[in-house]
CSV table of C-alpha atoms and ligand atoms in Angstrom, one decimal:
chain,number,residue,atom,x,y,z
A,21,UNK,CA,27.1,-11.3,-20.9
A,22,UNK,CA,27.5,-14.5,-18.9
A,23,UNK,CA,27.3,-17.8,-21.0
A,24,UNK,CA,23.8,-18.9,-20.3
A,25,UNK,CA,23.8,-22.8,-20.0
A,26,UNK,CA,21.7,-23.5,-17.5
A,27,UNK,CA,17.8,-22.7,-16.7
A,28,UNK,CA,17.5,-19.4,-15.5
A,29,UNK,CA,15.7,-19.2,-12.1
A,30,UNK,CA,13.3,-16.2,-11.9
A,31,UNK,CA,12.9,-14.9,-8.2
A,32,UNK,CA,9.4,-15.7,-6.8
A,33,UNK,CA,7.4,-12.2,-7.2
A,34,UNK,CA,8.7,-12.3,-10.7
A,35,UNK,CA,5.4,-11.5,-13.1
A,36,UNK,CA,7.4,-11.0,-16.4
A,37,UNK,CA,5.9,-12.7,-19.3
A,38,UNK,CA,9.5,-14.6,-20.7
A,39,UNK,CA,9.2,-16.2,-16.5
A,40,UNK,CA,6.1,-17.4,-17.3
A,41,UNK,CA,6.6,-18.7,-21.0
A,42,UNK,CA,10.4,-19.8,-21.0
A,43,UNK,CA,10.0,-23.5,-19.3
A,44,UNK,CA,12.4,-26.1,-19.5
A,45,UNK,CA,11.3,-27.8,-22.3
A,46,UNK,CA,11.7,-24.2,-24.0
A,47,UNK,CA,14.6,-23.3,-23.2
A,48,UNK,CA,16.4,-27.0,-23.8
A,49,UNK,CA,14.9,-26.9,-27.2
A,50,UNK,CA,16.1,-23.2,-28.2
A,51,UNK,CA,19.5,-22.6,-25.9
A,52,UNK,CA,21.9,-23.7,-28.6
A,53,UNK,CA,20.1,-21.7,-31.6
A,54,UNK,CA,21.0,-18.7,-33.3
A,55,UNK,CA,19.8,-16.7,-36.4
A,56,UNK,CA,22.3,-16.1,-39.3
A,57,UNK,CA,23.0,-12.8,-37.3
A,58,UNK,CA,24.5,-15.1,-35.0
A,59,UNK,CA,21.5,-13.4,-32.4
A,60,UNK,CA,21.4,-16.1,-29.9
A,61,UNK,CA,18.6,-17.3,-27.0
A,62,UNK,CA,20.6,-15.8,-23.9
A,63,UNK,CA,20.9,-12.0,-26.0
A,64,UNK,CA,16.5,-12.1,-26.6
A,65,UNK,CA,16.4,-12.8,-23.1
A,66,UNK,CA,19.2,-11.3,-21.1
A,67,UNK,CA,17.2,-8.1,-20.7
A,68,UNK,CA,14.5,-10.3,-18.5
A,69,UNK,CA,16.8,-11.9,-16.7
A,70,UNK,CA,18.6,-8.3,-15.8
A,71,UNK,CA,15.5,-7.1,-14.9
A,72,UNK,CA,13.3,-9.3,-12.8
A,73,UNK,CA,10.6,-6.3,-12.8
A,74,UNK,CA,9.7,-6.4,-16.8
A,75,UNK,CA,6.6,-6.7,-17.8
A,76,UNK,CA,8.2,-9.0,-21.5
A,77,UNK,CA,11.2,-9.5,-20.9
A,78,UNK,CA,12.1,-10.2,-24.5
A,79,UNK,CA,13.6,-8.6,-27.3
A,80,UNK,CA,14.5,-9.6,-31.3
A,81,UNK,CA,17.5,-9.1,-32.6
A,82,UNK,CA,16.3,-9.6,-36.4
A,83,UNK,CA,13.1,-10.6,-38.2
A,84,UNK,CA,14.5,-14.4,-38.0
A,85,UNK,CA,14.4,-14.1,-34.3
A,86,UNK,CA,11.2,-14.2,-34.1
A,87,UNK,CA,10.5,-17.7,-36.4
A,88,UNK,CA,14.0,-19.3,-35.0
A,89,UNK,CA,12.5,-18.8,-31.3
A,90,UNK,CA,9.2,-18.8,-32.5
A,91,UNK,CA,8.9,-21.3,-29.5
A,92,UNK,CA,9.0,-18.3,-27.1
A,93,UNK,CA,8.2,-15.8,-28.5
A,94,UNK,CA,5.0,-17.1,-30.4
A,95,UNK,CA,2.8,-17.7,-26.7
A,96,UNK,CA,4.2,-14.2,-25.3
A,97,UNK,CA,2.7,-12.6,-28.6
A,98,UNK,CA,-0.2,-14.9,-28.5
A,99,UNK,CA,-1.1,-13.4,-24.5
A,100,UNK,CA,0.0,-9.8,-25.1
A,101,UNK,CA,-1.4,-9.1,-28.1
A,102,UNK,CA,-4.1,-12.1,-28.0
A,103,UNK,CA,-2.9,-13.2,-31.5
A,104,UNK,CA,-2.5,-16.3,-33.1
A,105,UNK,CA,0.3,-18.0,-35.3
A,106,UNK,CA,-2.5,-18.4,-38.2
A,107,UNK,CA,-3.4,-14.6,-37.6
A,108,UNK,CA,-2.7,-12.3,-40.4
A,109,UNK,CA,-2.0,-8.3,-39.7
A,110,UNK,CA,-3.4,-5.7,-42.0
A,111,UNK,CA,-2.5,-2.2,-42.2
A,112,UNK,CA,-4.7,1.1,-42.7
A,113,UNK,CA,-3.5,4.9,-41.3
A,114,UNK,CA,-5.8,6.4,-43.6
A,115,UNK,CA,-7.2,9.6,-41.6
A,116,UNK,CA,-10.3,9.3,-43.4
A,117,UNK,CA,-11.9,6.0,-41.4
A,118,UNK,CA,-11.1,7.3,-37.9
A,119,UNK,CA,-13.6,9.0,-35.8
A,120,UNK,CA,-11.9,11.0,-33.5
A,121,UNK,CA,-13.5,14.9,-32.8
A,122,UNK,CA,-11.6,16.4,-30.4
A,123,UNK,CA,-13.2,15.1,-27.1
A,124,UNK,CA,-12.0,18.0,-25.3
A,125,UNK,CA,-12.3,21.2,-27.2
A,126,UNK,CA,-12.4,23.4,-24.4
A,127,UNK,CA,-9.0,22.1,-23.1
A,128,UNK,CA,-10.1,21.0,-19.5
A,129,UNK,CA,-8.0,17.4,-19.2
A,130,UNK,CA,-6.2,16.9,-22.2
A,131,UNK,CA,-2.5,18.6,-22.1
A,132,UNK,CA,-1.3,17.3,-25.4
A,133,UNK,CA,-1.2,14.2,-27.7
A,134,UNK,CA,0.9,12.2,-29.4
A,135,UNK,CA,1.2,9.2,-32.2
A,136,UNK,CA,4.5,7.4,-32.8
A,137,UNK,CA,4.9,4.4,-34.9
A,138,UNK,CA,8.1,2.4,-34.4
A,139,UNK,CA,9.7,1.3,-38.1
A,140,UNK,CA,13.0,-0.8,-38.9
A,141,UNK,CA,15.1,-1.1,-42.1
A,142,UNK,CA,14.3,-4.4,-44.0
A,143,UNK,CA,16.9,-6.7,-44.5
A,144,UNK,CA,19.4,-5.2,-41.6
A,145,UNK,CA,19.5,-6.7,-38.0
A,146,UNK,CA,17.3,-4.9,-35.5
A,147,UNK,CA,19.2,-2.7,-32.6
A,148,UNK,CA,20.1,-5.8,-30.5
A,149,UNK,CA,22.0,-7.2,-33.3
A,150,UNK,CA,22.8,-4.2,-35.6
A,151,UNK,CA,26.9,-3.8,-36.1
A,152,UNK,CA,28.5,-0.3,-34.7
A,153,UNK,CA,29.1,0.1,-39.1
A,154,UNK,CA,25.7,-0.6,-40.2
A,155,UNK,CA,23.8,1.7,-37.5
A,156,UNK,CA,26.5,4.5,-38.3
A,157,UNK,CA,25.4,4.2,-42.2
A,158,UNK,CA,21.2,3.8,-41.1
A,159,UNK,CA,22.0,7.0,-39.6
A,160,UNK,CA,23.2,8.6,-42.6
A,161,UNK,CA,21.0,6.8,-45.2
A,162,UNK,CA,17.6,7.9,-43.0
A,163,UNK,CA,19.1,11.4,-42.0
A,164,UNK,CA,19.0,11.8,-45.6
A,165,UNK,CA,15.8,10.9,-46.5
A,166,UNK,CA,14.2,13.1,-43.9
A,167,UNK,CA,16.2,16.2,-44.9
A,168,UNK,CA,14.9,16.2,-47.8
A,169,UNK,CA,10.8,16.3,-46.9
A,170,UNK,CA,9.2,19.3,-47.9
A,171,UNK,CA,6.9,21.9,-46.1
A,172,UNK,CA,5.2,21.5,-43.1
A,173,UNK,CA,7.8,18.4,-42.0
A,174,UNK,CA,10.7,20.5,-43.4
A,175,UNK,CA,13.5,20.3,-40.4
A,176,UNK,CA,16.7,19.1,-39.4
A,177,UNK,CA,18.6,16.5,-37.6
A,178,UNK,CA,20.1,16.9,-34.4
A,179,UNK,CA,22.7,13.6,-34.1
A,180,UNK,CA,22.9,13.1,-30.0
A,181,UNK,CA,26.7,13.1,-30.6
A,182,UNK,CA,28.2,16.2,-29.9
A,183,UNK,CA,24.7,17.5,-28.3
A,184,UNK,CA,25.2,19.9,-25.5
A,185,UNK,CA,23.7,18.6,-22.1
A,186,UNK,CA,21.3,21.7,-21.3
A,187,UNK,CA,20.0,21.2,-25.1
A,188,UNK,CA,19.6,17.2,-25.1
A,189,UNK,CA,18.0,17.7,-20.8
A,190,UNK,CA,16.0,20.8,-22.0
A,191,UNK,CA,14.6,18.3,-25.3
A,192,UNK,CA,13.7,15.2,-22.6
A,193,UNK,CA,11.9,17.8,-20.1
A,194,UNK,CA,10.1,18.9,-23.2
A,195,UNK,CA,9.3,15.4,-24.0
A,196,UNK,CA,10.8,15.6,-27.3
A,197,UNK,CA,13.9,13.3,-27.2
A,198,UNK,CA,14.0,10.0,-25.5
A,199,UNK,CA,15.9,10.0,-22.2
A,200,UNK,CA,18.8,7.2,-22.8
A,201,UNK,CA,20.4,5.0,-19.7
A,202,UNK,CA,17.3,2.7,-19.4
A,203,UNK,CA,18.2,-0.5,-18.4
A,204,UNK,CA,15.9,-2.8,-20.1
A,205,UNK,CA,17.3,-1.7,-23.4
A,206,UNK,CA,20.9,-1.9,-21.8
A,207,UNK,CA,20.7,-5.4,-21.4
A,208,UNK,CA,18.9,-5.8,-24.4
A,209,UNK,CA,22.3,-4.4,-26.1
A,210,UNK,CA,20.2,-1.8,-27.6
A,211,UNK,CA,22.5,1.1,-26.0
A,212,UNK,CA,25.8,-0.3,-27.0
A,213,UNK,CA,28.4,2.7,-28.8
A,214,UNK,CA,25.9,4.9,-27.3
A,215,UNK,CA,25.3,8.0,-28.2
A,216,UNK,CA,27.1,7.5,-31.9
A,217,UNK,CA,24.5,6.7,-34.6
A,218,UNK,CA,21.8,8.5,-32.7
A,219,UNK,CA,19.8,11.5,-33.2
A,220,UNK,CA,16.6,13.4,-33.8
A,221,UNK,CA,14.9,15.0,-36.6
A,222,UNK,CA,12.1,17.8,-36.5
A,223,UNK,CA,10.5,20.6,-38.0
A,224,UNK,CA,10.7,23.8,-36.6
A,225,UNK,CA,7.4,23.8,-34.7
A,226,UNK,CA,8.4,20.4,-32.8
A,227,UNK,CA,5.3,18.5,-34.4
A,228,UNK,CA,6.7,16.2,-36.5
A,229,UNK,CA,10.0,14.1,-35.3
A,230,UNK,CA,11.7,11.2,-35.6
A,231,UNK,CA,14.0,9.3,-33.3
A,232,UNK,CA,16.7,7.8,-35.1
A,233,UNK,CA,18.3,4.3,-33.5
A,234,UNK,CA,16.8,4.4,-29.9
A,235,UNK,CA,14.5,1.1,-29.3
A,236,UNK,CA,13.8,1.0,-33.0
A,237,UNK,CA,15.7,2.3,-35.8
A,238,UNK,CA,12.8,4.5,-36.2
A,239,UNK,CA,10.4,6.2,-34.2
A,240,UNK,CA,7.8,8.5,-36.2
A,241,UNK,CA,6.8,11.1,-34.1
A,242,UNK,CA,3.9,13.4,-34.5
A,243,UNK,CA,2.2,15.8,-31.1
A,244,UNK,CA,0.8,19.0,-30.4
A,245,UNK,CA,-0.7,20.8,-27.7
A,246,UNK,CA,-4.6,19.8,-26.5
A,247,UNK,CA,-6.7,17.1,-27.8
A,248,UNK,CA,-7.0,17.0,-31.8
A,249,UNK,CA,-6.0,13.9,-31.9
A,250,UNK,CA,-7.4,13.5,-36.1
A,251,UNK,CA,-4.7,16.6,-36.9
A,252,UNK,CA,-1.9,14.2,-34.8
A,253,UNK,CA,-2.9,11.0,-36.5
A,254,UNK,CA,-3.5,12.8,-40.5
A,255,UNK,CA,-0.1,14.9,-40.0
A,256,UNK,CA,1.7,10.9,-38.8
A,257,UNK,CA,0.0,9.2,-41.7
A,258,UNK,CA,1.4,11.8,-44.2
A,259,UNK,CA,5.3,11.9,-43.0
A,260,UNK,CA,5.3,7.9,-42.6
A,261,UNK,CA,4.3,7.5,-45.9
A,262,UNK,CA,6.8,10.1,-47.4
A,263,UNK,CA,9.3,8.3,-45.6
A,264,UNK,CA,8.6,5.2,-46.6
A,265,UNK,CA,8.9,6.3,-50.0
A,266,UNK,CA,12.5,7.0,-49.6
A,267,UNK,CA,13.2,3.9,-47.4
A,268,UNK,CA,12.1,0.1,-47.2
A,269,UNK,CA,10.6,-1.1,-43.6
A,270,UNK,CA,10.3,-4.6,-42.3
A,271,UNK,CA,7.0,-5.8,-42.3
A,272,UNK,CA,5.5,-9.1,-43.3
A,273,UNK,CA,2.1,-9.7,-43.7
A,274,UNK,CA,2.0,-11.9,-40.1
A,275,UNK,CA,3.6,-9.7,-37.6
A,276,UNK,CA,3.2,-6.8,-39.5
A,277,UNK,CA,6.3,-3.8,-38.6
A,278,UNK,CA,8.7,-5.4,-37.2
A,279,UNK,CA,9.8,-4.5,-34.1
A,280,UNK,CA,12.7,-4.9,-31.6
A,281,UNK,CA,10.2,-5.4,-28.4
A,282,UNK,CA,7.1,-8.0,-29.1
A,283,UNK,CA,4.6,-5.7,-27.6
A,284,UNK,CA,5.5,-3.1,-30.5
A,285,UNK,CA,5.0,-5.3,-33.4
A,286,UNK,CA,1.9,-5.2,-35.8
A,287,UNK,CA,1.3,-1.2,-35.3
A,288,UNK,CA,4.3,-0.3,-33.6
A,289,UNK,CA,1.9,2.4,-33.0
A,290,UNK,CA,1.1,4.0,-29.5
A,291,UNK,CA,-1.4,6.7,-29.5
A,292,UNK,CA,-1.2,8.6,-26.2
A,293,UNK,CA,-2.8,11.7,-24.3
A,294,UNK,CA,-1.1,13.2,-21.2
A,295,UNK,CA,-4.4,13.8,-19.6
A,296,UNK,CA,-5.5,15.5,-16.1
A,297,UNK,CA,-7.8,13.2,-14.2
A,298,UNK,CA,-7.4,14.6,-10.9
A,299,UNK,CA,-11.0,12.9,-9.1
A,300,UNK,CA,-10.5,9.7,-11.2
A,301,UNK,CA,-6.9,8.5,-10.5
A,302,UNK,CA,-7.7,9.0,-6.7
A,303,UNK,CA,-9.8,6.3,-7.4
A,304,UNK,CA,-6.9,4.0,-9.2
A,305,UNK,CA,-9.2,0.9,-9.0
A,306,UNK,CA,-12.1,2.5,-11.6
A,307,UNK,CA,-9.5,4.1,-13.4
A,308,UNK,CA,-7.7,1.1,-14.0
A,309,UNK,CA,-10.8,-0.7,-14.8
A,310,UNK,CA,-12.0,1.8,-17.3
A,311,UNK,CA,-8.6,1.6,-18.8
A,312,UNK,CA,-8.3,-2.1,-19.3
A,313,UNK,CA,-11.9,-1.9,-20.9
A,314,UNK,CA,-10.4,0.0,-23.6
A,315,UNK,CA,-7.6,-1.7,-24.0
A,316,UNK,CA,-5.8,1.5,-22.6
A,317,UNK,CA,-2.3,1.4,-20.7
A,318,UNK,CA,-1.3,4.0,-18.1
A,319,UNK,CA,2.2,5.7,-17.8
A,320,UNK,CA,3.6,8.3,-16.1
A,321,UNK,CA,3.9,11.1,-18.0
A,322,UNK,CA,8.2,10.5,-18.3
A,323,UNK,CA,7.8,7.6,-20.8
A,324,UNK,CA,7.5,3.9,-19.6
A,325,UNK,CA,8.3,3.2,-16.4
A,326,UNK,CA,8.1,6.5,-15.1
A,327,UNK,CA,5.6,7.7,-12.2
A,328,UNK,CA,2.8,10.3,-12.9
A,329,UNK,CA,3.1,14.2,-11.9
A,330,UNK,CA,0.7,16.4,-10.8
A,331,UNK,CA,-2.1,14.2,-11.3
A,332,UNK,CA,-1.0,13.9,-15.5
A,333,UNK,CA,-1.3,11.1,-16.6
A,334,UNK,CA,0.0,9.3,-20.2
A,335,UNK,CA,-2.8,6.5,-21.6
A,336,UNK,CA,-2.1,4.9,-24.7
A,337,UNK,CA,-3.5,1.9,-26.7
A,338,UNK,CA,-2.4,-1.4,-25.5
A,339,UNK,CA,-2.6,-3.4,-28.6
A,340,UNK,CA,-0.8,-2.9,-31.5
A,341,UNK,CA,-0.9,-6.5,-33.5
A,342,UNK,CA,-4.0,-7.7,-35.1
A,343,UNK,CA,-5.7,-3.9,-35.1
A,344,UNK,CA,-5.1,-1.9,-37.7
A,345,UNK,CA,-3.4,1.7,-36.8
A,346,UNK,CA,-7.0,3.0,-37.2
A,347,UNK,CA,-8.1,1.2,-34.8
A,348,UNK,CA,-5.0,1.7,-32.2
A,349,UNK,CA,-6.0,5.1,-32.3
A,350,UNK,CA,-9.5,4.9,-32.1
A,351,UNK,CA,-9.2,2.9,-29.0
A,352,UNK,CA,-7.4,5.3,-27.4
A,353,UNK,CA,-10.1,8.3,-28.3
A,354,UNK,CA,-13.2,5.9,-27.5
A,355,UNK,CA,-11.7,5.3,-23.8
A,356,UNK,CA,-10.4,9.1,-23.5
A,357,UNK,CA,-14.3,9.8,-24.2
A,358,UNK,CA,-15.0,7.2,-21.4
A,359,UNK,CA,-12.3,8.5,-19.2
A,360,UNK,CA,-13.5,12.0,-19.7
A,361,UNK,CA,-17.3,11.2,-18.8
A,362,UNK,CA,-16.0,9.3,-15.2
A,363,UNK,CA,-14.0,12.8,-15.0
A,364,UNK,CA,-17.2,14.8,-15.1
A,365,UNK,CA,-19.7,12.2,-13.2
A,366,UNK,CA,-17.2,13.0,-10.0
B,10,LIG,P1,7.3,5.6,-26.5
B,10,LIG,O1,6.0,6.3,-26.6
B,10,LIG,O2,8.2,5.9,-27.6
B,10,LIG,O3,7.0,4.1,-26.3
B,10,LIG,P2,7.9,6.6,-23.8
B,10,LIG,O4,6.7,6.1,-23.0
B,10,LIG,O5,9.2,6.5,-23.2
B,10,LIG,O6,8.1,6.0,-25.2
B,10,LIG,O7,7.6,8.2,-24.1
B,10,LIG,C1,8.5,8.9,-24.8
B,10,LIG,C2,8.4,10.4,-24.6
B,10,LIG,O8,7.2,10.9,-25.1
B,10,LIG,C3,8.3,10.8,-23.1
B,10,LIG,O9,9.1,12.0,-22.9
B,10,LIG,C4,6.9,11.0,-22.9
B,10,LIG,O10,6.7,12.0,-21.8
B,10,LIG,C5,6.5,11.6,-24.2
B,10,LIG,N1,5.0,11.5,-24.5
B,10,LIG,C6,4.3,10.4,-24.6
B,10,LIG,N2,3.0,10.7,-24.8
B,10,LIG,C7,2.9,12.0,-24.8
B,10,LIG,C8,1.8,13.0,-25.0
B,10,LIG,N3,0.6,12.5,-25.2
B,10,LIG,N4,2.1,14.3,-24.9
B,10,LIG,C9,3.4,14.7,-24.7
B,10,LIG,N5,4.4,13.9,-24.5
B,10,LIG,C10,4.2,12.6,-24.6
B,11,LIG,C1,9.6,-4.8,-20.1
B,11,LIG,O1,9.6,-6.0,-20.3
B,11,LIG,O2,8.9,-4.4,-19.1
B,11,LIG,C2,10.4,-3.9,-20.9
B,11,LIG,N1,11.2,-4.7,-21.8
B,11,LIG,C3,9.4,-3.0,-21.8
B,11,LIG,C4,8.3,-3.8,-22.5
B,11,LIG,C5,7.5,-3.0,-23.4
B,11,LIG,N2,6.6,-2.1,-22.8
B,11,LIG,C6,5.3,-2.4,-22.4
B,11,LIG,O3,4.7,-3.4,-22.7
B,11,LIG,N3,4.8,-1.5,-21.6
């Protein structure tokens, strides 16, 4: 990484959030700190300067990052998540105060859904800062803890090391396994010694998995097939809290889970459906309207940043901070109902 001593220019069209937030005053007030992880200014940002196109920009490399450059990272948070430095975060995944009948029992539009919540080890640096030693030994210490759940979430871990190519390609087409190369998190240094500390855990059926040292150290996984999404969320809402008897997360009672990328934090939960609108999304301007009044984000249906196929399309809750994981999920079901409804007006 080139020393960073001077104000980085953004190039004109850039629309990232860091561009917008890191002025000069910022960035002459926070170049020369670091957190006792030795996580400096120029690593949180590197991966918006690399990438001009990024929607952040930003990433933490430990809890502290986020107080030591609160200067940055406090107005990013405050305009993604529209949260305040006084705000506090509460939690609830209890299955019982969601409303979420399947909107689409006859399985017209809704391919398959999915609930991940992104978790990190208190009291170790986050993947930007972790050391090759410590996210060797995560691996081992979680690995553990998730061979030993019981029933329905019985499974095993697959570490990425030693995976054959047609098994770890055939996983990605499948959207099991996240795909690896991308270049935010390469300049975030969240691929560094890759693939050696990383892996995937699942039972048998493919419903239940967990990434292990991609983005986050964590990434609780639960899909299936069609559109019941209370099954997704009750089956999620189990397996984190057996995990979380075994293992400690980072969460404070501000920013909630801790997270690697600010949009994740609070939640770290995204609740998605790859859906079929085939009359709506030829009208992208009321789709995206319909979507941004549910607080709904679109992906294509290869992860972030990837383009939509045969008219699928992924749409997720947006926030994540301030909402409780109740209410990530039922803003995703309240605009799949909406969504739906424009579907069938066409
Ligand atoms: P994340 O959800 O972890 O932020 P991505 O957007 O990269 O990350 O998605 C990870 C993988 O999960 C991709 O393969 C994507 O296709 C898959 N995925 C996301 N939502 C669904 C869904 N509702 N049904 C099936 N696969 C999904
Ligand atoms: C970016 O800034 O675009 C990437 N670092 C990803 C940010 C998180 N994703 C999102 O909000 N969609």
């Amino acid at each position: 990484m080139k020393e960073l001593n001077e104000f980085p220019i953004f190039p004109e069209d850039c629309a990232s959030l860091l561009s917008k937030h890191l002025s000069r005053a910022v960035f002459a007030k926070l170049k020369n700190r670091q957190t006792a992880n030795g996580f400096s200014l120029q690593q949180a940002i590197n991966s918006g300067i690399q990438n001009p196109d990024s929607g952040i920009g930003i990433y933490a490399g430990d809890e502290e990052s986020y107080t030591t450059f609160a200067g940055l990272f406090d107005p990013i948070i405050a305009e993604y998540h529209g949260f305040s430095k006084t705000d506090r975060h509460r939690s609830n995944l209890n299955p019982a105060d969601l409303h979420a009948p399947n909107p689409d029992p006859e399985n017209q539009y809704i391919v398959s859904t999915r609930i991940r919540v992104g978790r990190n080890i208190a009291g170790l640096p986050l993947g930007p800062a972790i050391s090759t030693e410590q996210r060797n030994q995560l691996e081992q210490q979680v690995s553990a803890v998730l061979n030993g759940l019981q029933g329905k979430l019985a499974g095993s871990y697959y570490p990425l090391q030693g995976m054959g190519e047609k098994d770890r390609n055939q996983l990605i087409a499948d959207h099991f396994l996240f795909k690896g190369g991308d270049r935010f998190l390469e300049a975030a240094g969240l691929n560094r010694d890759w693939p050696g500390g990383r892996g995937i855990y699942h039972n048998d059926e493919k419903t239940f998995l967990v990434w292990i040292n991609e983005e986050d150290q964590l990434r609780i996984i639960s899909m299936q097939m069609g559109g019941d999404i209370n099954a997704v969320f009750t089956r999620l809402s189990r397996a984190v809290s057996e995990i979380e008897s075994g293992v400690k997360f980072s969460f404070n009672d501000h920013l909630g889970y801790i997270s690697s990328c600010p949009t994740n934090l609070g939640t770290a939960m995204r609740a998605s459906v790859h859906i079929k609108l085939p009359k709506l999304s030829a009208d992208m301007k009321t789709f995206k309207q319909i979507a941004d009044q549910h607080h709904l984000q679109i992906r294509g249906i290869h992860g972030e940043h990837s383009e939509s196929e045969g008219g699928i399309y992924d749409i997720s809750n947006r926030r994540r901070l301030g909402v409780t994981e109740v209410e990530c999920v039922q803003d995703m079901y309240d605009g799949v109902v909406a969504l739906i409804a424009q579907e069938k007006l066409l």
